[in-house]
Amino acid sequence: MDRNQFIGLVLIFVLTFVYFQYIAPPPEEIALSDTTQVETPEATASDSAPAADEQLIPTAFSQLQNDSLPTQEIVFENEVLRIQMSSRGGYPQSVELKHYKTYAGEPLFLLVPQYQKRRFIVNTRHGALDLSQLHYSVKKQDKQELVLEAILGEGKRIVQTYRFRQDVPYLLDYSLRSEGLEQDLLAGIAFDWQASMLNTEKDVTLSRSKATVNYYTTEGGFDGLNEMSSEAKEESIASPIVWTSFKQQFFSAAIIHPAASFQKAQLFVAPPADENSSIVKHYGMRWESAQKLSSLDFQLFFGPNKVPILSKVGYDFEKNVYLGWSLFRWINRYIIIPIFNFLEQFIDNYGLIIILLVLIIKTALFPLTYRSYIGMGKMKVLQPEIQALKEKYSDPQELQMAQMELFRQVGVNPLSGCLPMLLQMPILFAMFMFFPNAIELRQKAFLWAEDLSTYDSILNLPFNIPFYGDHVSLFTLLMTLSSIAYAYYSSQNTASSQAGPMQYMGYFMPIVFMFVLNSYPSGLSFYYFCSNIITIGQQLIIRRFVDDEKILAILEENKKKQKNGGKQSSFQKRLEEAMRKAQQAKKK
């Protein structure tokens, strides 16, 4: 392994380790304000309802709205969602995603009533009124629409309308309007929503690292609270907000308000105090508006974090799927995901899809692989001459000038073996972002891996190994072995002048990545295993047609052209200019 390869691998490792292995102190218990507090499992009895909220129904309306009214369960569903509501409040309390199951094979509930509550408070001349404490009756219900109304007096009512969208079945249009209350209502609206979401995946640690509150404002666009933090995070927003989502690894619950008439917001997210809890995280939001309630239009999203679905919502809602920084996001958004979605239309074996994805990408990158191989081969062939120059010149500056002259004579760019490999790095990092967030791989089995979206385990250890885990991933082991094989094969085609520990770095880095990737999705390790095998195969093919003797012949031909005044490349011109400046500096 030459110096350029070593630097490249070290950079890859450092960036990957810092980004994916962020270590934070354990979570602490913190006090929350009344307006943002989420009832946690530790604060309430298991499977019981949260503590009752302060009664916010002024006496002017209490004659028709009191706790003596019977409570009715309301079910509103389509082909993908089953939403349960109570006549008290008239908002979604339980949301089941019909086409998905938990890792344990049970029905997947995105929201459950015992770990969720909502308050929609408006100001009236009689005092604060919580619309979520009113009793509603069904005015209309069919397969597409549900209309609920709460009677507050003669000709006075609050009407809630839910309507399933045809283009996005996970999205509902939701409207809230007042009728006959113009003389009662005052300016001021506050919307509180808190929820504790249950774990639905095999690896709750990975799920927590992908769970957060995201939002979109008219001024700042998309943003979110730090999902990697193991401590509670709060944020106050002083600009019109369009949407807020409670995001898990593969699913989100969100409210969207395109009119952006809420000028302030407070957001909150926190992990459970007990790391063994079935809760992924606690979420909270509060929107505030200075307007007077008349009619408000929202959208509610309960569904999977799948880019083609989320992109139909608008307002950068697809960014709930984290695909990396701008360049990596672009690669995933417009190259990787379209290829993946195209292949899954015809193939239901996702291991085979990953293999085909590797083949497509490696074929597209083959010209870079070829140039990298040839560049490293040229440097290897030149090693005897470079070594002779090192023995001849003891002065580093003279040695550098002599090497530059040699490169000029044979027409070699010393970076030609490294640059093509570095140009492939965006694909490498894009894959690191794609696989942990790819719901397409969720619960898709391949060979011994039960679920390609999480780690595969062939051996569960009775203890935990720091930075490694309590299990052994076979796909990660195969990836490690193939990386070592690739490092060995590459060393046969590169300059072997490295001595000491440097010559072992190519074998050390795969061991490091074995620790890093052991708990990452098995689909990612399988992808890199296939990529290594195909890369070795490509180099074997190249080597069969281009050996050291052919490369040496090319270099000798370049020497003859230079002696005969042949046309110089731009790199050779830059070399000559650098040599000229170096000579001038030495004379001074």
Short mmCIF file of N, CA and C in Angstrom, two decimals, residues 64-178:
data_model
loop_
_atom_site.label_atom_id
_atom_site.label_comp_id
_atom_site.label_asym_id
_atom_site.label_seq_id
_atom_site.Cartn_x
_atom_site.Cartn_y
_atom_site.Cartn_z
N LEU A 64 -73.54 21.98 28.00
CA LEU A 64 -73.63 21.00 26.92
C LEU A 64 -72.37 20.15 26.80
N GLN A 65 -71.33 20.49 27.57
CA GLN A 65 -70.07 19.76 27.50
C GLN A 65 -69.62 19.42 28.91
N ASN A 66 -69.84 18.17 29.33
CA ASN A 66 -69.41 17.74 30.66
C ASN A 66 -69.07 16.26 30.61
N ASP A 67 -68.43 15.77 31.66
CA ASP A 67 -67.95 14.39 31.69
C ASP A 67 -69.05 13.36 31.78
N SER A 68 -70.29 13.79 31.99
CA SER A 68 -71.39 12.83 32.07
C SER A 68 -71.80 12.32 30.69
N LEU A 69 -71.32 12.97 29.65
CA LEU A 69 -71.67 12.54 28.30
C LEU A 69 -70.98 11.21 28.00
N PRO A 70 -71.66 10.28 27.34
CA PRO A 70 -71.07 8.97 27.04
C PRO A 70 -69.92 9.10 26.04
N THR A 71 -68.90 8.26 26.23
CA THR A 71 -67.75 8.24 25.33
C THR A 71 -67.93 7.14 24.30
N GLN A 72 -67.68 7.47 23.06
CA GLN A 72 -67.87 6.52 21.96
C GLN A 72 -66.55 6.35 21.21
N GLU A 73 -66.26 5.12 20.81
CA GLU A 73 -65.08 4.86 19.99
C GLU A 73 -65.43 5.04 18.53
N ILE A 74 -64.56 5.73 17.81
CA ILE A 74 -64.77 6.00 16.39
C ILE A 74 -63.59 5.40 15.62
N VAL A 75 -63.88 4.62 14.60
CA VAL A 75 -62.85 4.01 13.76
C VAL A 75 -62.96 4.58 12.35
N PHE A 76 -61.85 5.07 11.85
CA PHE A 76 -61.79 5.64 10.50
C PHE A 76 -60.59 5.00 9.81
N GLU A 77 -60.82 4.31 8.70
CA GLU A 77 -59.74 3.55 8.09
C GLU A 77 -59.83 3.54 6.57
N ASN A 78 -58.67 3.29 5.96
CA ASN A 78 -58.60 3.03 4.52
C ASN A 78 -57.76 1.79 4.31
N GLU A 79 -57.19 1.61 3.13
CA GLU A 79 -56.46 0.38 2.84
C GLU A 79 -55.13 0.28 3.58
N VAL A 80 -54.59 1.38 4.08
CA VAL A 80 -53.27 1.34 4.72
C VAL A 80 -53.28 1.77 6.18
N LEU A 81 -54.30 2.51 6.62
CA LEU A 81 -54.35 3.05 7.98
C LEU A 81 -55.63 2.63 8.68
N ARG A 82 -55.49 2.37 9.98
CA ARG A 82 -56.66 2.18 10.84
C ARG A 82 -56.51 3.14 12.01
N ILE A 83 -57.36 4.16 12.03
CA ILE A 83 -57.27 5.23 13.02
C ILE A 83 -58.44 5.11 13.99
N GLN A 84 -58.11 5.05 15.28
CA GLN A 84 -59.14 5.02 16.31
C GLN A 84 -59.16 6.37 17.03
N MET A 85 -60.37 6.87 17.24
CA MET A 85 -60.57 8.12 17.96
C MET A 85 -61.58 7.90 19.07
N SER A 86 -61.62 8.84 19.99
CA SER A 86 -62.64 8.86 21.03
C SER A 86 -63.55 10.05 20.77
N SER A 87 -64.81 9.89 21.09
CA SER A 87 -65.72 11.02 20.93
C SER A 87 -65.31 12.18 21.83
N ARG A 88 -64.54 11.90 22.88
CA ARG A 88 -63.98 12.98 23.70
C ARG A 88 -62.64 13.40 23.11
N GLY A 89 -62.65 14.49 22.45
CA GLY A 89 -61.44 15.01 21.81
C GLY A 89 -61.52 14.95 20.30
N GLY A 90 -61.98 13.81 19.78
CA GLY A 90 -62.14 13.68 18.34
C GLY A 90 -60.85 13.76 17.55
N TYR A 91 -59.74 13.29 18.13
CA TYR A 91 -58.47 13.29 17.42
C TYR A 91 -57.89 11.88 17.41
N PRO A 92 -56.99 11.56 16.47
CA PRO A 92 -56.41 10.21 16.38
C PRO A 92 -55.66 9.85 17.66
N GLN A 93 -56.13 8.80 18.33
CA GLN A 93 -55.46 8.33 19.54
C GLN A 93 -54.64 7.08 19.28
N SER A 94 -55.10 6.27 18.35
CA SER A 94 -54.40 5.05 17.98
C SER A 94 -54.31 5.00 16.46
N VAL A 95 -53.09 4.78 15.94
CA VAL A 95 -52.88 4.71 14.50
C VAL A 95 -52.12 3.42 14.18
N GLU A 96 -52.77 2.54 13.44
CA GLU A 96 -52.15 1.28 13.02
C GLU A 96 -51.83 1.33 11.54
N LEU A 97 -50.60 0.93 11.19
CA LEU A 97 -50.19 0.82 9.80
C LEU A 97 -50.43 -0.61 9.35
N LYS A 98 -51.44 -0.81 8.51
CA LYS A 98 -51.90 -2.15 8.18
C LYS A 98 -50.88 -2.99 7.42
N HIS A 99 -50.06 -2.38 6.62
CA HIS A 99 -49.14 -3.12 5.76
C HIS A 99 -47.79 -3.40 6.42
N TYR A 100 -47.66 -3.06 7.68
CA TYR A 100 -46.40 -3.26 8.38
C TYR A 100 -46.62 -3.97 9.71
N LYS A 101 -45.60 -4.71 10.12
CA LYS A 101 -45.60 -5.40 11.41
C LYS A 101 -44.35 -4.99 12.19
N THR A 102 -44.41 -5.20 13.49
CA THR A 102 -43.21 -4.99 14.29
C THR A 102 -42.22 -6.12 14.04
N TYR A 103 -41.01 -5.98 14.58
CA TYR A 103 -40.01 -7.04 14.42
C TYR A 103 -40.51 -8.35 15.01
N ALA A 104 -41.35 -8.27 16.03
CA ALA A 104 -41.90 -9.48 16.67
C ALA A 104 -43.10 -10.03 15.92
N GLY A 105 -43.48 -9.40 14.81
CA GLY A 105 -44.60 -9.89 14.02
C GLY A 105 -45.96 -9.43 14.49
N GLU A 106 -46.00 -8.46 15.39
CA GLU A 106 -47.27 -7.95 15.91
C GLU A 106 -47.72 -6.74 15.10
N PRO A 107 -49.01 -6.36 15.19
CA PRO A 107 -49.49 -5.17 14.49
C PRO A 107 -48.67 -3.94 14.88
N LEU A 108 -48.40 -3.09 13.91
CA LEU A 108 -47.55 -1.93 14.14
C LEU A 108 -48.42 -0.70 14.40
N PHE A 109 -48.36 -0.22 15.64
CA PHE A 109 -49.08 0.98 16.03
C PHE A 109 -48.09 2.14 16.13
N LEU A 110 -48.31 3.14 15.31
CA LEU A 110 -47.44 4.32 15.35
C LEU A 110 -47.76 5.17 16.57
N LEU A 111 -49.03 5.26 16.92
CA LEU A 111 -49.47 5.98 18.11
C LEU A 111 -50.38 5.08 18.92
N VAL A 112 -50.26 5.17 20.25
CA VAL A 112 -51.16 4.44 21.14
C VAL A 112 -51.72 5.43 22.16
N PRO A 113 -52.97 5.24 22.60
CA PRO A 113 -53.62 6.25 23.45
C PRO A 113 -52.94 6.45 24.80
N GLN A 114 -52.38 5.38 25.41
CA GLN A 114 -51.81 5.54 26.74
C GLN A 114 -50.51 6.33 26.74
N TYR A 115 -49.89 6.50 25.59
CA TYR A 115 -48.64 7.26 25.50
C TYR A 115 -48.78 8.46 24.57
N GLN A 116 -49.97 9.05 24.52
CA GLN A 116 -50.16 10.20 23.66
C GLN A 116 -51.27 11.10 24.20
N LYS A 117 -51.12 12.39 24.05
CA LYS A 117 -52.21 13.31 24.36
C LYS A 117 -52.06 14.58 23.53
N ARG A 118 -53.20 15.25 23.35
CA ARG A 118 -53.23 16.45 22.53
C ARG A 118 -54.09 17.51 23.19
N ARG A 119 -53.70 18.76 23.05
CA ARG A 119 -54.50 19.88 23.55
C ARG A 119 -54.54 20.95 22.47
N PHE A 120 -55.75 21.39 22.13
CA PHE A 120 -55.91 22.47 21.16
C PHE A 120 -56.69 23.57 21.88
N ILE A 121 -55.98 24.58 22.36
CA ILE A 121 -56.55 25.58 23.26
C ILE A 121 -56.77 26.89 22.51
N VAL A 122 -57.99 27.42 22.65
CA VAL A 122 -58.31 28.72 22.06
C VAL A 122 -58.77 29.66 23.18
N ASN A 123 -58.54 30.92 22.99
CA ASN A 123 -58.99 31.93 23.95
C ASN A 123 -60.43 32.36 23.64
N THR A 124 -61.23 32.44 24.68
CA THR A 124 -62.59 32.96 24.55
C THR A 124 -62.80 34.04 25.62
N ARG A 125 -63.85 34.80 25.47
CA ARG A 125 -64.12 35.84 26.47
C ARG A 125 -64.59 35.24 27.79
N HIS A 126 -64.82 33.90 27.79
CA HIS A 126 -65.21 33.21 29.01
C HIS A 126 -64.02 32.51 29.68
N GLY A 127 -62.86 32.49 28.98
CA GLY A 127 -61.68 31.79 29.49
C GLY A 127 -61.12 30.85 28.43
N ALA A 128 -60.04 30.14 28.78
CA ALA A 128 -59.41 29.21 27.83
C ALA A 128 -60.31 28.00 27.60
N LEU A 129 -60.38 27.57 26.33
CA LEU A 129 -61.19 26.41 25.95
C LEU A 129 -60.31 25.41 25.22
N ASP A 130 -60.25 24.18 25.75
CA ASP A 130 -59.49 23.11 25.12
C ASP A 130 -60.43 22.30 24.23
N LEU A 131 -60.24 22.41 22.92
CA LEU A 131 -61.11 21.71 21.98
C LEU A 131 -60.93 20.20 22.05
N SER A 132 -59.80 19.75 22.61
CA SER A 132 -59.55 18.31 22.73
C SER A 132 -60.25 17.70 23.93
N GLN A 133 -60.93 18.52 24.75
CA GLN A 133 -61.70 17.99 25.88
C GLN A 133 -63.20 17.99 25.59
N LEU A 134 -63.56 18.48 24.42
CA LEU A 134 -64.98 18.51 24.06
C LEU A 134 -65.46 17.14 23.63
N HIS A 135 -66.75 16.92 23.73
CA HIS A 135 -67.37 15.69 23.25
C HIS A 135 -67.94 15.93 21.86
N TYR A 136 -67.55 15.05 20.93
CA TYR A 136 -67.96 15.20 19.54
C TYR A 136 -68.89 14.05 19.14
N SER A 137 -69.75 14.35 18.23
CA SER A 137 -70.62 13.33 17.65
C SER A 137 -70.33 13.24 16.16
N VAL A 138 -70.60 12.08 15.58
CA VAL A 138 -70.34 11.86 14.16
C VAL A 138 -71.47 12.49 13.35
N LYS A 139 -71.12 13.48 12.57
CA LYS A 139 -72.11 14.12 11.70
C LYS A 139 -72.18 13.43 10.35
N LYS A 140 -71.02 12.91 9.89
CA LYS A 140 -70.96 12.21 8.61
C LYS A 140 -69.76 11.29 8.62
N GLN A 141 -69.92 10.10 8.06
CA GLN A 141 -68.78 9.18 7.91
C GLN A 141 -69.01 8.27 6.73
N ASP A 142 -68.01 8.21 5.85
CA ASP A 142 -67.98 7.23 4.77
C ASP A 142 -66.53 6.77 4.63
N LYS A 143 -66.21 6.10 3.54
CA LYS A 143 -64.86 5.55 3.39
C LYS A 143 -63.79 6.63 3.23
N GLN A 144 -64.18 7.80 2.77
CA GLN A 144 -63.21 8.85 2.50
C GLN A 144 -63.24 9.99 3.50
N GLU A 145 -64.37 10.21 4.17
CA GLU A 145 -64.51 11.41 4.97
C GLU A 145 -65.18 11.13 6.30
N LEU A 146 -64.70 11.83 7.33
CA LEU A 146 -65.29 11.77 8.67
C LEU A 146 -65.47 13.20 9.17
N VAL A 147 -66.72 13.52 9.56
CA VAL A 147 -67.03 14.86 10.07
C VAL A 147 -67.54 14.73 11.49
N LEU A 148 -66.89 15.43 12.43
CA LEU A 148 -67.26 15.42 13.84
C LEU A 148 -67.66 16.83 14.26
N GLU A 149 -68.64 16.92 15.15
CA GLU A 149 -69.04 18.24 15.64
C GLU A 149 -69.28 18.20 17.14
N ALA A 150 -68.90 19.30 17.79
CA ALA A 150 -69.14 19.49 19.22
C ALA A 150 -70.06 20.69 19.39
N ILE A 151 -71.20 20.49 20.05
CA ILE A 151 -72.18 21.54 20.25
C ILE A 151 -71.83 22.34 21.51
N LEU A 152 -71.71 23.65 21.36
CA LEU A 152 -71.38 24.53 22.49
C LEU A 152 -72.53 25.47 22.85
N GLY A 153 -73.60 25.38 22.14
CA GLY A 153 -74.76 26.23 22.40
C GLY A 153 -75.61 26.30 21.16
N GLU A 154 -76.66 27.02 21.23
CA GLU A 154 -77.55 27.13 20.09
C GLU A 154 -76.83 27.83 18.94
N GLY A 155 -76.64 27.09 17.84
CA GLY A 155 -75.95 27.64 16.67
C GLY A 155 -74.46 27.76 16.85
N LYS A 156 -73.91 27.24 17.95
CA LYS A 156 -72.48 27.33 18.22
C LYS A 156 -71.88 25.93 18.20
N ARG A 157 -70.86 25.75 17.41
CA ARG A 157 -70.26 24.42 17.31
C ARG A 157 -68.81 24.50 16.82
N ILE A 158 -68.07 23.43 17.11
CA ILE A 158 -66.73 23.20 16.58
C ILE A 158 -66.82 21.99 15.66
N VAL A 159 -66.32 22.11 14.45
CA VAL A 159 -66.42 21.03 13.46
C VAL A 159 -65.01 20.60 13.04
N GLN A 160 -64.77 19.28 13.13
CA GLN A 160 -63.51 18.69 12.66
C GLN A 160 -63.83 17.78 11.48
N THR A 161 -63.04 17.91 10.41
CA THR A 161 -63.25 17.10 9.21
C THR A 161 -61.95 16.39 8.84
N TYR A 162 -62.01 15.08 8.70
CA TYR A 162 -60.88 14.26 8.25
C TYR A 162 -61.22 13.68 6.89
N ARG A 163 -60.25 13.73 5.98
CA ARG A 163 -60.49 13.20 4.64
C ARG A 163 -59.22 12.51 4.14
N PHE A 164 -59.32 11.23 3.77
CA PHE A 164 -58.17 10.51 3.22
C PHE A 164 -57.83 11.05 1.84
N ARG A 165 -56.54 11.17 1.59
CA ARG A 165 -56.07 11.61 0.28
C ARG A 165 -55.97 10.41 -0.66
N GLN A 166 -56.34 10.60 -1.92
CA GLN A 166 -56.27 9.52 -2.89
C GLN A 166 -54.84 9.33 -3.40
N ASP A 167 -54.10 10.44 -3.55
CA ASP A 167 -52.75 10.34 -4.11
C ASP A 167 -51.74 9.81 -3.10
N VAL A 168 -51.95 10.10 -1.81
CA VAL A 168 -51.07 9.61 -0.75
C VAL A 168 -51.96 9.02 0.34
N PRO A 169 -52.18 7.71 0.36
CA PRO A 169 -53.12 7.13 1.33
C PRO A 169 -52.70 7.27 2.78
N TYR A 170 -51.41 7.58 3.03
CA TYR A 170 -50.95 7.79 4.40
C TYR A 170 -51.18 9.23 4.87
N LEU A 171 -51.76 10.05 4.02
CA LEU A 171 -51.95 11.47 4.30
C LEU A 171 -53.45 11.79 4.40
N LEU A 172 -53.81 12.57 5.43
CA LEU A 172 -55.19 13.00 5.60
C LEU A 172 -55.27 14.53 5.55
N ASP A 173 -56.29 15.03 4.88
CA ASP A 173 -56.62 16.44 4.99
C ASP A 173 -57.45 16.61 6.26
N TYR A 174 -57.10 17.60 7.06
CA TYR A 174 -57.78 17.81 8.34
C TYR A 174 -58.13 19.29 8.47
N SER A 175 -59.40 19.58 8.71
CA SER A 175 -59.82 20.97 8.89
C SER A 175 -60.52 21.13 10.23
N LEU A 176 -60.34 22.29 10.82
CA LEU A 176 -60.94 22.64 12.10
C LEU A 176 -61.58 24.02 11.96
N ARG A 177 -62.87 24.10 12.23
CA ARG A 177 -63.53 25.40 12.06
C ARG A 177 -64.57 25.61 13.16
N SER A 178 -64.81 26.88 13.42
CA SER A 178 -65.83 27.26 14.41
C SER A 178 -67.04 27.84 13.68
#
